[in-house]
Tab-separated table of C-alpha atoms in Angstrom:
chain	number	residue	atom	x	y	z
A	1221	UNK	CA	-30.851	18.810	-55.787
A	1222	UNK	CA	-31.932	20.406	-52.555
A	1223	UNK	CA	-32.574	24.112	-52.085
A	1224	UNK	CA	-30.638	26.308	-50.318
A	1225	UNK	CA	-34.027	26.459	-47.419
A	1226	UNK	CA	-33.675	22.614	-46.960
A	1227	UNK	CA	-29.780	22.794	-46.785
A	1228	UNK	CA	-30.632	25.241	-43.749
A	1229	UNK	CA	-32.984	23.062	-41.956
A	1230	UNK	CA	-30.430	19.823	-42.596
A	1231	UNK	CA	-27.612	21.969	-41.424
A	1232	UNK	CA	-29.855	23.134	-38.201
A	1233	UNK	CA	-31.286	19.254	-37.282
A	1234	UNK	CA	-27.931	17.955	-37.817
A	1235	UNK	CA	-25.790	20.493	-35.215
A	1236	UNK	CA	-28.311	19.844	-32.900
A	1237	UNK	CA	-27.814	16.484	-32.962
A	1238	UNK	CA	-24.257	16.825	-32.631
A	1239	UNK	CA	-24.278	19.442	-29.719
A	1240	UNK	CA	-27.156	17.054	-27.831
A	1241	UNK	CA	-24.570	14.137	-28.875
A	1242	UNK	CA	-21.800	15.928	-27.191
A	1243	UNK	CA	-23.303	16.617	-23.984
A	1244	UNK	CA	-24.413	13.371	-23.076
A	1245	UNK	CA	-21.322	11.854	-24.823
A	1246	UNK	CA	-19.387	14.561	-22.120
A	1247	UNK	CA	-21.895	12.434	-18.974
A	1248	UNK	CA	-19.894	8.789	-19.931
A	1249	UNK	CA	-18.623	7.404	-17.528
A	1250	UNK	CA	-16.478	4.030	-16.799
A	1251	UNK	CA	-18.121	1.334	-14.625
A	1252	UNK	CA	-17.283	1.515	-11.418
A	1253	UNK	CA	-19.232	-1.639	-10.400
A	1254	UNK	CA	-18.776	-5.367	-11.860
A	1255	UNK	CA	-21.585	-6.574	-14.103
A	1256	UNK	CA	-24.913	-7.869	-12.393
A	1257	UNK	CA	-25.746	-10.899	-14.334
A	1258	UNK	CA	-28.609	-12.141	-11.738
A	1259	UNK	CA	-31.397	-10.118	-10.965
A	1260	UNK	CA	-31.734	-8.008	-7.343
A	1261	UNK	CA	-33.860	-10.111	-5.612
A	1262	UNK	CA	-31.965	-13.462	-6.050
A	1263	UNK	CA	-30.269	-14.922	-2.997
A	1264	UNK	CA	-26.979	-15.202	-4.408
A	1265	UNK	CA	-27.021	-11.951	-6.096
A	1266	UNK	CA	-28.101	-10.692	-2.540
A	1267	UNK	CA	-25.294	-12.377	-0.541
A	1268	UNK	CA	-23.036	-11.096	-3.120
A	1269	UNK	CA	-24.289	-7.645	-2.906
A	1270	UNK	CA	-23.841	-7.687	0.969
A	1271	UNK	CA	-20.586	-8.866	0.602
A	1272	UNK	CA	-19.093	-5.969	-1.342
A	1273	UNK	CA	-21.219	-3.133	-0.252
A	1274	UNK	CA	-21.813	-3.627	3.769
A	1275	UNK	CA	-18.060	-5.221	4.225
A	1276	UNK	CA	-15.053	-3.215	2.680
A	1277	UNK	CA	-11.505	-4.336	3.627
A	1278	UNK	CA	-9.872	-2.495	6.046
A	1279	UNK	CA	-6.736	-2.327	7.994
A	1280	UNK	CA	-8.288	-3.925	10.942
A	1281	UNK	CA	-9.413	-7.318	8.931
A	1282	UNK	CA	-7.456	-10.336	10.175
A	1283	UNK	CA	-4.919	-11.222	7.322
A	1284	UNK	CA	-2.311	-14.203	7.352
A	1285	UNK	CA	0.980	-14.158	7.479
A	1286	UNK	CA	2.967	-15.188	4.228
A	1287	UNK	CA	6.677	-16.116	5.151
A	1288	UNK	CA	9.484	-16.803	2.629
A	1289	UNK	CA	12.071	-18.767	3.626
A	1290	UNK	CA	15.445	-19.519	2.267
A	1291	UNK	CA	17.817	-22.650	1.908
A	1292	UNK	CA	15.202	-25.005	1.911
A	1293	UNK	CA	15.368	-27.822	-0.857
A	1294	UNK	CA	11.707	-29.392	-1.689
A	1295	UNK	CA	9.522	-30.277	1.007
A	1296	UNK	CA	9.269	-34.578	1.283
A	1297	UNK	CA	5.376	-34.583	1.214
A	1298	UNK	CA	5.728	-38.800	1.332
A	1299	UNK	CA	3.180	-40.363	3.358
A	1300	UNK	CA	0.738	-36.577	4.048
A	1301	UNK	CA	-2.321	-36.602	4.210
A	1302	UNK	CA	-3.780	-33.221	5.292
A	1303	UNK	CA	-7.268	-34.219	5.127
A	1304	UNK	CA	-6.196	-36.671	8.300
A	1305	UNK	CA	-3.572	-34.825	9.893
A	1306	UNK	CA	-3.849	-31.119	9.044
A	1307	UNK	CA	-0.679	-30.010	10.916
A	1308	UNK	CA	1.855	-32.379	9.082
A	1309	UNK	CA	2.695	-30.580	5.898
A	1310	UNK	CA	5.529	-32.770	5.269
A	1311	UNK	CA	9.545	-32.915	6.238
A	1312	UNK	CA	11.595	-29.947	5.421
A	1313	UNK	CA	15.255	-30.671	4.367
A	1314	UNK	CA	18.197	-27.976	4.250
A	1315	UNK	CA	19.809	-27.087	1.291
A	1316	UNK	CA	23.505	-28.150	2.406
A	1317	UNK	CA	25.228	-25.580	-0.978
A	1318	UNK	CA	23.063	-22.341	1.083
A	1319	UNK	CA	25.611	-19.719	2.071
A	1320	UNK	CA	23.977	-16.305	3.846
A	1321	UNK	CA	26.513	-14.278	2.403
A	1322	UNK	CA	26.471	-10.812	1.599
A	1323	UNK	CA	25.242	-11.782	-1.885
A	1324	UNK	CA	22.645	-13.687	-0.445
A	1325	UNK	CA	21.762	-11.041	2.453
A	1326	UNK	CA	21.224	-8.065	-0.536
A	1327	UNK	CA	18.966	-10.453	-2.609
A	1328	UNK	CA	16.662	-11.031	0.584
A	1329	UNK	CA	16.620	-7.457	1.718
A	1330	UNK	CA	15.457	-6.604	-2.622
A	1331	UNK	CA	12.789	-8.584	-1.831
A	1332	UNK	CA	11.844	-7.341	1.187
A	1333	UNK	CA	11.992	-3.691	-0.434
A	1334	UNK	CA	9.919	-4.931	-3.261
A	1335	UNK	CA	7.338	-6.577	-1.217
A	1336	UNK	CA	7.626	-2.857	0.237
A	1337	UNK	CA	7.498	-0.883	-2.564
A	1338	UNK	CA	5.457	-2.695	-5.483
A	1339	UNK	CA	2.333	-1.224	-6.571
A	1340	UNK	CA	0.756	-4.286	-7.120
A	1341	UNK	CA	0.881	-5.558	-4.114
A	1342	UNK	CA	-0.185	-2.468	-2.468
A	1343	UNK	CA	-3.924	-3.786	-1.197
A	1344	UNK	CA	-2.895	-7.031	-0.073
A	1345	UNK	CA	-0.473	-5.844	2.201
A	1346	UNK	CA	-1.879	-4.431	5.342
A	1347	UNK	CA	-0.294	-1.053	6.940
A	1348	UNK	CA	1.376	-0.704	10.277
A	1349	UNK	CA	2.187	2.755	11.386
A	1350	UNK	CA	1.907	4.096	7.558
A	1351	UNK	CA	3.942	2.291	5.869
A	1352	UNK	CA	3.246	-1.464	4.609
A	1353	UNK	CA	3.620	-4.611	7.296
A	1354	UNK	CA	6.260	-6.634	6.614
A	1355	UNK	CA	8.481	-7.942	8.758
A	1356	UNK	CA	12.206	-8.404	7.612
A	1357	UNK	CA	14.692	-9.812	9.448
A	1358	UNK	CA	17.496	-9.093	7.498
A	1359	UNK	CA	16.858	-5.054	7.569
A	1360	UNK	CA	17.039	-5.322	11.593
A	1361	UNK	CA	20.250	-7.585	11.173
A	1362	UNK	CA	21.549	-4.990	8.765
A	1363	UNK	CA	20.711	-1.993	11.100
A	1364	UNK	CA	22.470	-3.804	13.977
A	1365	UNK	CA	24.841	-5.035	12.402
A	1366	UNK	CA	26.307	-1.145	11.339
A	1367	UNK	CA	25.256	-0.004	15.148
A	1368	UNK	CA	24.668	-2.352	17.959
A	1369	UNK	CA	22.659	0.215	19.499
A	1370	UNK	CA	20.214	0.998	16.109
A	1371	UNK	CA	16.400	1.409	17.425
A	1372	UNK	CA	13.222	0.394	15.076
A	1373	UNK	CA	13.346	3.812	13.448
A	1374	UNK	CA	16.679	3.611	12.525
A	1375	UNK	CA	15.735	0.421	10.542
A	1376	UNK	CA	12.932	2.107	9.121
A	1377	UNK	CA	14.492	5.198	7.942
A	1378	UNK	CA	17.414	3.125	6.360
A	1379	UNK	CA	20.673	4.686	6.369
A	1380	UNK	CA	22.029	2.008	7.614
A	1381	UNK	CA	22.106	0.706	3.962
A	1382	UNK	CA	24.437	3.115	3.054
A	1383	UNK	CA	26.946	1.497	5.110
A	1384	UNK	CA	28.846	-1.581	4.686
A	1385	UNK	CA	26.070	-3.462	6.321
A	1386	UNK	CA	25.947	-7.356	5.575
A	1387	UNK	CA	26.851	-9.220	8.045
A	1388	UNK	CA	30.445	-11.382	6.869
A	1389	UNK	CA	30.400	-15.043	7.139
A	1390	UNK	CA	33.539	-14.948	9.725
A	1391	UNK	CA	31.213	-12.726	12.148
A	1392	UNK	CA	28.183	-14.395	11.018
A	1393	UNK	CA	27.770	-16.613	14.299
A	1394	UNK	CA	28.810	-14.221	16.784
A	1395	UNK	CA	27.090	-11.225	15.305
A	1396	UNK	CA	23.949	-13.449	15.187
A	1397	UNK	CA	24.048	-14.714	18.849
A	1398	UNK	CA	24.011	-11.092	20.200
A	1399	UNK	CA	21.299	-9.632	17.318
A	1400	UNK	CA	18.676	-12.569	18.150
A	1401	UNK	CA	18.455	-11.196	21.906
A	1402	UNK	CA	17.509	-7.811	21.004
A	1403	UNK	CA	14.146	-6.794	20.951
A	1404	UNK	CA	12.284	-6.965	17.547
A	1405	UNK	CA	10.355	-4.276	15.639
A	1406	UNK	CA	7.262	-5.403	16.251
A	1407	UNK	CA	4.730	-4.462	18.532
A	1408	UNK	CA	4.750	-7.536	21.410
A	1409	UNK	CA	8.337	-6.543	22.391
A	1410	UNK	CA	9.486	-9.840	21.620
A	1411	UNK	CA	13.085	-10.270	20.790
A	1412	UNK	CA	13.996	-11.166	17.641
A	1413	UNK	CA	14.716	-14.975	18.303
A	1414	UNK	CA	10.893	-14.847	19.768
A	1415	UNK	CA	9.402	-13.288	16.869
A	1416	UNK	CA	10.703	-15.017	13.573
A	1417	UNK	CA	11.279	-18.409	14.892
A	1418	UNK	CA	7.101	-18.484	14.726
């Protein structure tokens, strides 16, 4: 049995070695790196290393453009062959049953405001002007179609959607004959025909 002396000194070592446990438990932090698995001096490590610390992303990098397109059935891919002919991807055929309703109209502009929105998505979208770069079509048509007259801020700011805005499939052609020779919200100036038929 131990004496009340050696209790002390047991007592003493051991909250020490808690309190010296503490504070450098108190320094841990997470990794903020990936794991090295090559050493420094290797080439590849090196290339990586240059990669991620001399080249961040940044709102000036060139990105591609993703487009999603409705009322399409599957592309006939019969007879490609990219590694000959790079720039035939294959025939696109029209979904004849495709209706741009209203129904259909509100389901494109919930993506668009989820592309907008999502935080996941949030660093492979690039911003324009603060806010994330995507280009919608269907929140210009919207905007015009509640006031002929609505400017890119107007479709930005929205209240247009607060409105009876889709466009109905008796005005559809009319309403989209005069809205494709406005100009589009984009920088060029282009109008609208211009900039989404690329």
């Amino acid at each position: 049995m131990l004496n009340a002396r050696n209790r002390i000194i047991i007592g003493v070592v051991l909250i020490a070695w808690i309190i010296v446990a503490a504070i450098f438990s108190s320094k841990l932090e997470p990794t903020t790196t990936a794991e090295q698995f090559l050493d420094d001096d290797h080439p590849l490590q090196i290339g990586a290393t240059i990669l991620t610390e001399n080249f961040p992303q940044t709102q000036e990098d060139r990105s591609s453009k993703v487009h999603f397109i409705w009322g399409l059935d599957e592309v006939d891919r019969a007879g490609v062959n990219q590694l000959l002919d790079p720039e035939n991807v294959g025939t696109a055929s029209f979904n004849s049953e495709f209706t741009f309703d209203a129904q259909c109209q509100t389901a494109i502009l919930s993506a668009c405001d989820m592309l907008a929105s999502d935080p996941d998505l949030k660093e492979f979208i690039l911003l324009r002007d603060g806010s994330r770069s995507i280009d919608c079509f269907v929140q210009e048509l919207g905007a015009f179609n509640v006031d002929n007259n609505a400017n890119c801020l107007d479709v930005r700011i929205g209240d247009w959607q607060d409105e009876d805005w889709q466009v109905s499939s008796d005005n559809l052609t009319t309403t989209m004959e005069a809205f494709v020779s406005k100009r589009a919200c984009e920088p060029d100036g282009q109008s609208v025909r211009n900039y989404y038929q690329n």
